[in-house]
Amino acid sequence: WVSDHKSSLVQTDVIGNLLLKINTNNGHIGYHTVTQDGGLIYSDMHKKAIYRITPDRKITEFIKTGDWAPLSVHSSRINADILVGMERNEEAKVNRYSKTGKEIQNIQRDNQGQELYSDPRYIAENINGDICTSDYNKRAVVVVNKSGQHRFSYKGPGSEFLPWGICTDVLGHILVCDKDNKSVYLLDQDGRFLSIILSPQQGIKDPRGLCVDNENNLYVGQFDTNTVTVYKYLQ
């Protein structure tokens, strides 16, 4: 499943043959996620709702988010919970829903009462239950533990950092696209920078979306290339 900046949500087979195309109301955000049973969940920020597509391609409304616009969405591989990054006016938060759509957690502020999020565009969950959010306006990867306590914010290896797509892997690494430096970074689960795994030197142009599959292949979607490239980065 791949989304583009024209709000198309596309399903292909592994060779790239088109299976299904859906028009949504979203743009440059991580608004879709695959569930454990092979279905798909996506958010519609304008209708303020989360939709589910079953493996037999039926689309149903799943969660209403009230007056909050849902941006990013992630289906947990640990317990099938749904994590949703959302915004309203100048506020932002991350909500956790059960797989049946019941709200069970609301993460908005740290222990000092400061706003954790501003523009949570991409969201992922690590193997230790950490919620890792790529926040565009804060120019940071904001990480909280499974109970919502702020653990750290990663702000890049240098002065310029604009995070986009984010994912985690079987070793607990955090992988994140840096739009400013056109690179993909590898962090450990405590936010320490480990390496640049993809950069313009490897022929990457503008990485936006990331996903690691069960065989540790890294899928990278790039802006304006109409291509998803698959890399091997873990031995």
PDB file of C-alpha atoms in Angstrom:
ATOM      1  CA  TRP A   1       0.000   0.000   0.000  1.00  0.00           C
ATOM      2  CA  VAL A   2       1.340   3.423  -1.011  1.00  0.00           C
ATOM      3  CA  SER A   3      -0.098   6.911  -0.676  1.00  0.00           C
ATOM      4  CA  ASP A   4       0.848   9.904  -2.814  1.00  0.00           C
ATOM      5  CA  HIS A   5       0.619  13.687  -2.423  1.00  0.00           C
ATOM      6  CA  LYS A   6      -2.487  13.783  -4.647  1.00  0.00           C
ATOM      7  CA  SER A   7      -4.440  11.817  -2.017  1.00  0.00           C
ATOM      8  CA  SER A   8      -4.468   8.518  -3.890  1.00  0.00           C
ATOM      9  CA  LEU A   9      -4.092   5.324  -1.879  1.00  0.00           C
ATOM     10  CA  VAL A  10      -2.756   2.539  -4.083  1.00  0.00           C
ATOM     11  CA  GLN A  11      -2.410  -1.200  -3.567  1.00  0.00           C
ATOM     12  CA  THR A  12      -0.063  -3.150  -5.836  1.00  0.00           C
ATOM     13  CA  ASP A  13       1.334  -6.652  -5.873  1.00  0.00           C
ATOM     14  CA  VAL A  14       5.079  -7.148  -5.229  1.00  0.00           C
ATOM     15  CA  ILE A  15       5.869  -6.681  -8.916  1.00  0.00           C
ATOM     16  CA  GLY A  16       3.996  -3.380  -9.059  1.00  0.00           C
ATOM     17  CA  ASN A  17       0.752  -4.359 -10.808  1.00  0.00           C
ATOM     18  CA  LEU A  18      -2.156  -2.194  -9.670  1.00  0.00           C
ATOM     19  CA  LEU A  19      -4.742  -4.022  -7.550  1.00  0.00           C
ATOM     20  CA  LEU A  20      -6.803  -1.180  -6.055  1.00  0.00           C
ATOM     21  CA  LYS A  21      -6.841   2.620  -6.055  1.00  0.00           C
ATOM     22  CA  ILE A  22      -8.823   4.795  -3.632  1.00  0.00           C
ATOM     23  CA  ASN A  23      -9.140   8.578  -3.589  1.00  0.00           C
ATOM     24  CA  THR A  24      -8.901  10.025  -0.076  1.00  0.00           C
ATOM     25  CA  ASN A  25      -8.846  13.574   1.297  1.00  0.00           C
ATOM     26  CA  ASN A  26      -5.290  13.507   2.615  1.00  0.00           C
ATOM     27  CA  GLY A  27      -1.940  14.750   1.381  1.00  0.00           C
ATOM     28  CA  HIS A  28       1.589  14.604   2.782  1.00  0.00           C
ATOM     29  CA  ILE A  29       0.970  12.522   5.919  1.00  0.00           C
ATOM     30  CA  GLY A  30       1.297   8.915   7.077  1.00  0.00           C
ATOM     31  CA  TYR A  31      -2.430   8.300   6.991  1.00  0.00           C
ATOM     32  CA  HIS A  32      -2.608   4.556   6.300  1.00  0.00           C
ATOM     33  CA  THR A  33      -1.541   1.391   8.105  1.00  0.00           C
ATOM     34  CA  VAL A  34      -1.896  -2.346   7.506  1.00  0.00           C
ATOM     35  CA  THR A  35      -3.485  -4.445  10.248  1.00  0.00           C
ATOM     36  CA  GLN A  36      -2.345  -7.864  11.462  1.00  0.00           C
ATOM     37  CA  ASP A  37      -5.177  -9.582   9.573  1.00  0.00           C
ATOM     38  CA  GLY A  38      -4.185  -7.974   6.250  1.00  0.00           C
ATOM     39  CA  GLY A  39      -6.799  -5.229   6.226  1.00  0.00           C
ATOM     40  CA  LEU A  40      -6.019  -1.537   5.924  1.00  0.00           C
ATOM     41  CA  ILE A  41      -6.897   1.435   8.128  1.00  0.00           C
ATOM     42  CA  TYR A  42      -6.695   5.014   6.877  1.00  0.00           C
ATOM     43  CA  SER A  43      -7.609   8.417   8.251  1.00  0.00           C
ATOM     44  CA  ASP A  44      -9.620  11.167   6.561  1.00  0.00           C
ATOM     45  CA  MET A  45      -8.618  14.496   8.122  1.00  0.00           C
ATOM     46  CA  HIS A  46     -11.501  16.402   6.500  1.00  0.00           C
ATOM     47  CA  LYS A  47     -14.270  13.979   7.473  1.00  0.00           C
ATOM     48  CA  LYS A  48     -12.585  13.525  10.889  1.00  0.00           C
ATOM     49  CA  ALA A  49     -12.905   9.770  10.704  1.00  0.00           C
ATOM     50  CA  ILE A  50     -10.867   6.581  10.454  1.00  0.00           C
ATOM     51  CA  TYR A  51     -11.910   4.026   7.821  1.00  0.00           C
ATOM     52  CA  ARG A  52     -11.216   0.324   7.546  1.00  0.00           C
ATOM     53  CA  ILE A  53     -10.773  -1.656   4.320  1.00  0.00           C
ATOM     54  CA  THR A  54     -11.258  -5.384   4.835  1.00  0.00           C
ATOM     55  CA  PRO A  55      -9.176  -7.903   2.838  1.00  0.00           C
ATOM     56  CA  ASP A  56     -12.236  -8.375   0.570  1.00  0.00           C
ATOM     57  CA  ARG A  57     -12.102  -4.583  -0.120  1.00  0.00           C
ATOM     58  CA  LYS A  58     -15.172  -3.359   1.750  1.00  0.00           C
ATOM     59  CA  ILE A  59     -14.714   0.179   3.144  1.00  0.00           C
ATOM     60  CA  THR A  60     -16.423   0.996   6.441  1.00  0.00           C
ATOM     61  CA  GLU A  61     -16.236   3.962   8.812  1.00  0.00           C
ATOM     62  CA  PHE A  62     -14.460   2.753  11.922  1.00  0.00           C
ATOM     63  CA  ILE A  63     -13.772   5.656  14.325  1.00  0.00           C
ATOM     64  CA  LYS A  64     -15.121   9.210  14.542  1.00  0.00           C
ATOM     65  CA  THR A  65     -12.565  11.630  16.000  1.00  0.00           C
ATOM     66  CA  GLY A  66     -14.962  14.444  16.949  1.00  0.00           C
ATOM     67  CA  ASP A  67     -13.547  17.886  16.228  1.00  0.00           C
ATOM     68  CA  TRP A  68      -9.970  16.550  15.954  1.00  0.00           C
ATOM     69  CA  ALA A  69      -8.508  16.008  12.462  1.00  0.00           C
ATOM     70  CA  PRO A  70      -6.721  12.624  12.325  1.00  0.00           C
ATOM     71  CA  LEU A  71      -3.371  12.835  10.546  1.00  0.00           C
ATOM     72  CA  SER A  72      -1.104   9.847  11.115  1.00  0.00           C
ATOM     73  CA  VAL A  73      -2.287   6.339  11.946  1.00  0.00           C
ATOM     74  CA  HIS A  74      -0.524   3.114  12.957  1.00  0.00           C
ATOM     75  CA  SER A  75      -1.799  -0.383  13.737  1.00  0.00           C
ATOM     76  CA  SER A  76       0.195  -1.994  16.562  1.00  0.00           C
ATOM     77  CA  ARG A  77       1.946  -5.295  15.873  1.00  0.00           C
ATOM     78  CA  ILE A  78       2.069  -5.885  19.636  1.00  0.00           C
ATOM     79  CA  ASN A  79      -1.658  -5.802  20.467  1.00  0.00           C
ATOM     80  CA  ALA A  80      -3.504  -4.504  17.341  1.00  0.00           C
ATOM     81  CA  ASP A  81      -4.265  -1.152  19.040  1.00  0.00           C
ATOM     82  CA  ILE A  82      -4.661   1.822  16.709  1.00  0.00           C
ATOM     83  CA  LEU A  83      -2.432   4.874  17.328  1.00  0.00           C
ATOM     84  CA  VAL A  84      -3.641   8.140  15.798  1.00  0.00           C
ATOM     85  CA  GLY A  85      -1.840  11.490  15.638  1.00  0.00           C
ATOM     86  CA  MET A  86      -4.371  14.325  15.400  1.00  0.00           C
ATOM     87  CA  GLU A  87      -4.691  18.111  15.550  1.00  0.00           C
ATOM     88  CA  ARG A  88      -7.289  20.734  16.372  1.00  0.00           C
ATOM     89  CA  ASN A  89      -6.614  24.471  15.969  1.00  0.00           C
ATOM     90  CA  GLU A  90      -3.193  24.930  17.614  1.00  0.00           C
ATOM     91  CA  GLU A  91      -3.336  21.678  19.611  1.00  0.00           C
ATOM     92  CA  ALA A  92      -2.108  18.184  18.784  1.00  0.00           C
ATOM     93  CA  LYS A  93      -2.168  14.795  20.493  1.00  0.00           C
ATOM     94  CA  VAL A  94      -1.834  11.044  20.013  1.00  0.00           C
ATOM     95  CA  ASN A  95      -4.783   8.797  20.858  1.00  0.00           C
ATOM     96  CA  ARG A  96      -4.777   5.039  21.317  1.00  0.00           C
ATOM     97  CA  TYR A  97      -7.862   3.043  20.317  1.00  0.00           C
ATOM     98  CA  SER A  98      -8.545  -0.643  20.737  1.00  0.00           C
ATOM     99  CA  LYS A  99      -8.929  -2.737  17.592  1.00  0.00           C
ATOM    100  CA  THR A 100     -12.698  -2.389  18.037  1.00  0.00           C
ATOM    101  CA  GLY A 101     -12.412   1.421  17.964  1.00  0.00           C
ATOM    102  CA  LYS A 102     -12.748   2.247  21.678  1.00  0.00           C
ATOM    103  CA  GLU A 103     -10.577   5.140  22.915  1.00  0.00           C
ATOM    104  CA  ILE A 104      -8.205   3.905  25.638  1.00  0.00           C
ATOM    105  CA  GLN A 105      -5.414   6.500  25.852  1.00  0.00           C
ATOM    106  CA  ASN A 106      -4.913  10.209  25.207  1.00  0.00           C
ATOM    107  CA  ILE A 107      -1.353  11.599  25.048  1.00  0.00           C
ATOM    108  CA  GLN A 108      -0.989  15.363  24.803  1.00  0.00           C
ATOM    109  CA  ARG A 109       1.362  16.838  27.453  1.00  0.00           C
ATOM    110  CA  ASP A 110       4.542  15.939  29.301  1.00  0.00           C
ATOM    111  CA  ASN A 111       4.996  15.888  33.085  1.00  0.00           C
ATOM    112  CA  GLN A 112       5.591  19.658  33.120  1.00  0.00           C
ATOM    113  CA  GLY A 113       2.324  20.298  31.280  1.00  0.00           C
ATOM    114  CA  GLN A 114       4.090  21.236  28.027  1.00  0.00           C
ATOM    115  CA  GLU A 115       2.532  20.273  24.694  1.00  0.00           C
ATOM    116  CA  LEU A 116       4.319  17.182  23.350  1.00  0.00           C
ATOM    117  CA  TYR A 117       3.150  17.539  19.758  1.00  0.00           C
ATOM    118  CA  SER A 118       2.465  20.212  17.177  1.00  0.00           C
ATOM    119  CA  ASP A 119       2.037  18.422  13.825  1.00  0.00           C
ATOM    120  CA  PRO A 120       2.251  14.609  14.231  1.00  0.00           C
ATOM    121  CA  ARG A 121       2.461  13.534  10.575  1.00  0.00           C
ATOM    122  CA  TYR A 122       3.878  10.016  10.851  1.00  0.00           C
ATOM    123  CA  ILE A 123       3.663   7.555  13.713  1.00  0.00           C
ATOM    124  CA  ALA A 124       5.162   4.158  14.546  1.00  0.00           C
ATOM    125  CA  GLU A 125       5.480   1.844  17.542  1.00  0.00           C
ATOM    126  CA  ASN A 126       8.730   0.256  18.677  1.00  0.00           C
ATOM    127  CA  ILE A 127       9.223  -3.299  19.983  1.00  0.00           C
ATOM    128  CA  ASN A 128       9.388  -1.959  23.582  1.00  0.00           C
ATOM    129  CA  GLY A 129       5.991  -0.265  23.177  1.00  0.00           C
ATOM    130  CA  ASP A 130       7.425   3.243  22.647  1.00  0.00           C
ATOM    131  CA  ILE A 131       5.306   5.496  20.420  1.00  0.00           C
ATOM    132  CA  CYS A 132       7.582   7.273  17.934  1.00  0.00           C
ATOM    133  CA  THR A 133       6.073  10.304  16.192  1.00  0.00           C
ATOM    134  CA  SER A 134       7.538  12.368  13.384  1.00  0.00           C
ATOM    135  CA  ASP A 135       6.486  15.949  14.200  1.00  0.00           C
ATOM    136  CA  TYR A 136       6.883  18.333  11.277  1.00  0.00           C
ATOM    137  CA  ASN A 137       6.440  21.651  13.095  1.00  0.00           C
ATOM    138  CA  LYS A 138       8.602  20.688  16.076  1.00  0.00           C
ATOM    139  CA  ARG A 139      11.282  19.411  13.638  1.00  0.00           C
ATOM    140  CA  ALA A 140      11.703  16.419  15.935  1.00  0.00           C
ATOM    141  CA  VAL A 141      10.978  12.744  16.434  1.00  0.00           C
ATOM    142  CA  VAL A 142       8.986  12.728  19.686  1.00  0.00           C
ATOM    143  CA  VAL A 143       9.110   9.444  21.605  1.00  0.00           C
ATOM    144  CA  VAL A 144       6.929   8.517  24.575  1.00  0.00           C
ATOM    145  CA  ASN A 145       6.723   5.171  26.365  1.00  0.00           C
ATOM    146  CA  LYS A 146       3.618   2.985  26.206  1.00  0.00           C
ATOM    147  CA  SER A 147       2.052   4.801  29.167  1.00  0.00           C
ATOM    148  CA  GLY A 148       2.536   8.170  27.448  1.00  0.00           C
ATOM    149  CA  GLN A 149       5.540   9.478  29.432  1.00  0.00           C
ATOM    150  CA  HIS A 150       7.954  11.559  27.327  1.00  0.00           C
ATOM    151  CA  ARG A 151      11.235   9.684  26.847  1.00  0.00           C
ATOM    152  CA  PHE A 152      13.155  11.878  24.392  1.00  0.00           C
ATOM    153  CA  SER A 153      12.906  14.097  21.329  1.00  0.00           C
ATOM    154  CA  TYR A 154      15.426  13.566  18.515  1.00  0.00           C
ATOM    155  CA  LYS A 155      16.223  16.773  16.624  1.00  0.00           C
ATOM    156  CA  GLY A 156      18.691  15.550  14.015  1.00  0.00           C
ATOM    157  CA  PRO A 157      22.469  15.167  13.724  1.00  0.00           C
ATOM    158  CA  GLY A 158      22.962  18.801  12.683  1.00  0.00           C
ATOM    159  CA  SER A 159      21.107  22.112  12.716  1.00  0.00           C
ATOM    160  CA  GLU A 160      18.741  21.305   9.829  1.00  0.00           C
ATOM    161  CA  PHE A 161      16.319  18.411  10.321  1.00  0.00           C
ATOM    162  CA  LEU A 162      12.795  17.946   8.987  1.00  0.00           C
ATOM    163  CA  PRO A 163      11.399  14.492   9.777  1.00  0.00           C
ATOM    164  CA  TRP A 164       8.931  12.701   7.506  1.00  0.00           C
ATOM    165  CA  GLY A 165       8.299   8.983   7.218  1.00  0.00           C
ATOM    166  CA  ILE A 166       9.204   6.868  10.237  1.00  0.00           C
ATOM    167  CA  CYS A 167       9.268   3.161  11.082  1.00  0.00           C
ATOM    168  CA  THR A 168      10.959   0.729  13.464  1.00  0.00           C
ATOM    169  CA  ASP A 169      12.528  -2.684  13.004  1.00  0.00           C
ATOM    170  CA  VAL A 170      12.943  -6.044  14.728  1.00  0.00           C
ATOM    171  CA  LEU A 171      15.986  -4.794  16.689  1.00  0.00           C
ATOM    172  CA  GLY A 172      14.188  -1.735  18.033  1.00  0.00           C
ATOM    173  CA  HIS A 173      15.905   0.722  15.694  1.00  0.00           C
ATOM    174  CA  ILE A 174      14.044   3.874  14.698  1.00  0.00           C
ATOM    175  CA  LEU A 175      14.359   4.768  11.013  1.00  0.00           C
ATOM    176  CA  VAL A 176      13.343   8.257   9.904  1.00  0.00           C
ATOM    177  CA  CYS A 177      13.449  10.299   6.695  1.00  0.00           C
ATOM    178  CA  ASP A 178      15.078  13.723   6.873  1.00  0.00           C
ATOM    179  CA  LYS A 179      13.472  15.917   4.219  1.00  0.00           C
ATOM    180  CA  ASP A 180      16.052  18.719   4.571  1.00  0.00           C
ATOM    181  CA  ASN A 181      19.088  16.464   4.059  1.00  0.00           C
ATOM    182  CA  LYS A 182      17.326  13.967   1.748  1.00  0.00           C
ATOM    183  CA  SER A 183      18.551  11.074   3.893  1.00  0.00           C
ATOM    184  CA  VAL A 184      17.334   8.181   6.043  1.00  0.00           C
ATOM    185  CA  TYR A 185      18.758   7.940   9.575  1.00  0.00           C
ATOM    186  CA  LEU A 186      19.096   4.937  11.850  1.00  0.00           C
ATOM    187  CA  LEU A 187      18.659   5.587  15.600  1.00  0.00           C
ATOM    188  CA  ASP A 188      18.687   3.192  18.522  1.00  0.00           C
ATOM    189  CA  GLN A 189      15.582   2.879  20.710  1.00  0.00           C
ATOM    190  CA  ASP A 190      16.953   5.514  23.123  1.00  0.00           C
ATOM    191  CA  GLY A 191      17.316   8.119  20.396  1.00  0.00           C
ATOM    192  CA  ARG A 192      21.066   7.829  19.838  1.00  0.00           C
ATOM    193  CA  PHE A 193      22.114   8.466  16.234  1.00  0.00           C
ATOM    194  CA  LEU A 194      23.756   5.349  14.759  1.00  0.00           C
ATOM    195  CA  SER A 195      24.230   6.049  11.053  1.00  0.00           C
ATOM    196  CA  ILE A 196      22.942   7.511   7.829  1.00  0.00           C
ATOM    197  CA  ILE A 197      21.747   4.423   5.959  1.00  0.00           C
ATOM    198  CA  LEU A 198      20.573   6.216   2.785  1.00  0.00           C
ATOM    199  CA  SER A 199      21.701   9.559   1.370  1.00  0.00           C
ATOM    200  CA  PRO A 200      22.026  11.253  -2.036  1.00  0.00           C
ATOM    201  CA  GLN A 201      25.365   9.403  -2.411  1.00  0.00           C
ATOM    202  CA  GLN A 202      23.332   6.169  -2.670  1.00  0.00           C
ATOM    203  CA  GLY A 203      21.213   7.760  -5.410  1.00  0.00           C
ATOM    204  CA  ILE A 204      18.286   8.600  -3.156  1.00  0.00           C
ATOM    205  CA  LYS A 205      16.576  11.829  -4.186  1.00  0.00           C
ATOM    206  CA  ASP A 206      13.829  12.780  -1.739  1.00  0.00           C
ATOM    207  CA  PRO A 207      12.756  10.028   0.716  1.00  0.00           C
ATOM    208  CA  ARG A 208       9.297  10.496   2.239  1.00  0.00           C
ATOM    209  CA  GLY A 209       7.765   7.161   3.310  1.00  0.00           C
ATOM    210  CA  LEU A 210       9.399   4.186   5.070  1.00  0.00           C
ATOM    211  CA  CYS A 211       8.418   0.639   5.920  1.00  0.00           C
ATOM    212  CA  VAL A 212      10.333  -2.456   7.070  1.00  0.00           C
ATOM    213  CA  ASP A 213       8.801  -5.850   6.249  1.00  0.00           C
ATOM    214  CA  ASN A 214       9.088  -9.194   8.057  1.00  0.00           C
ATOM    215  CA  GLU A 215      12.211 -10.101   6.050  1.00  0.00           C
ATOM    216  CA  ASN A 216      13.964  -6.864   7.124  1.00  0.00           C
ATOM    217  CA  ASN A 217      13.631  -5.269   3.703  1.00  0.00           C
ATOM    218  CA  LEU A 218      13.381  -1.467   3.815  1.00  0.00           C
ATOM    219  CA  TYR A 219      10.791   0.058   1.475  1.00  0.00           C
ATOM    220  CA  VAL A 220      11.392   3.722   0.612  1.00  0.00           C
ATOM    221  CA  GLY A 221       8.900   5.929  -1.200  1.00  0.00           C
ATOM    222  CA  GLN A 222      10.346   9.059  -2.778  1.00  0.00           C
ATOM    223  CA  PHE A 223       8.767  12.318  -3.872  1.00  0.00           C
ATOM    224  CA  ASP A 224       8.173  12.825  -7.597  1.00  0.00           C
ATOM    225  CA  THR A 225       9.671   9.486  -8.705  1.00  0.00           C
ATOM    226  CA  ASN A 226       6.520   7.311  -8.870  1.00  0.00           C
ATOM    227  CA  THR A 227       8.726   4.534  -7.477  1.00  0.00           C
ATOM    228  CA  VAL A 228       9.141   2.526  -4.298  1.00  0.00           C
ATOM    229  CA  THR A 229      12.706   1.242  -3.872  1.00  0.00           C
ATOM    230  CA  VAL A 230      13.513  -1.763  -1.652  1.00  0.00           C
ATOM    231  CA  TYR A 231      16.828  -1.970   0.216  1.00  0.00           C
ATOM    232  CA  LYS A 232      18.609  -4.548   2.362  1.00  0.00           C
ATOM    233  CA  TYR A 233      20.183  -2.873   5.400  1.00  0.00           C
ATOM    234  CA  LEU A 234      20.187  -5.565   8.141  1.00  0.00           C
ATOM    235  CA  GLN A 235      22.265  -8.726   7.805  1.00  0.00           C
TER     236      GLN A 235
END
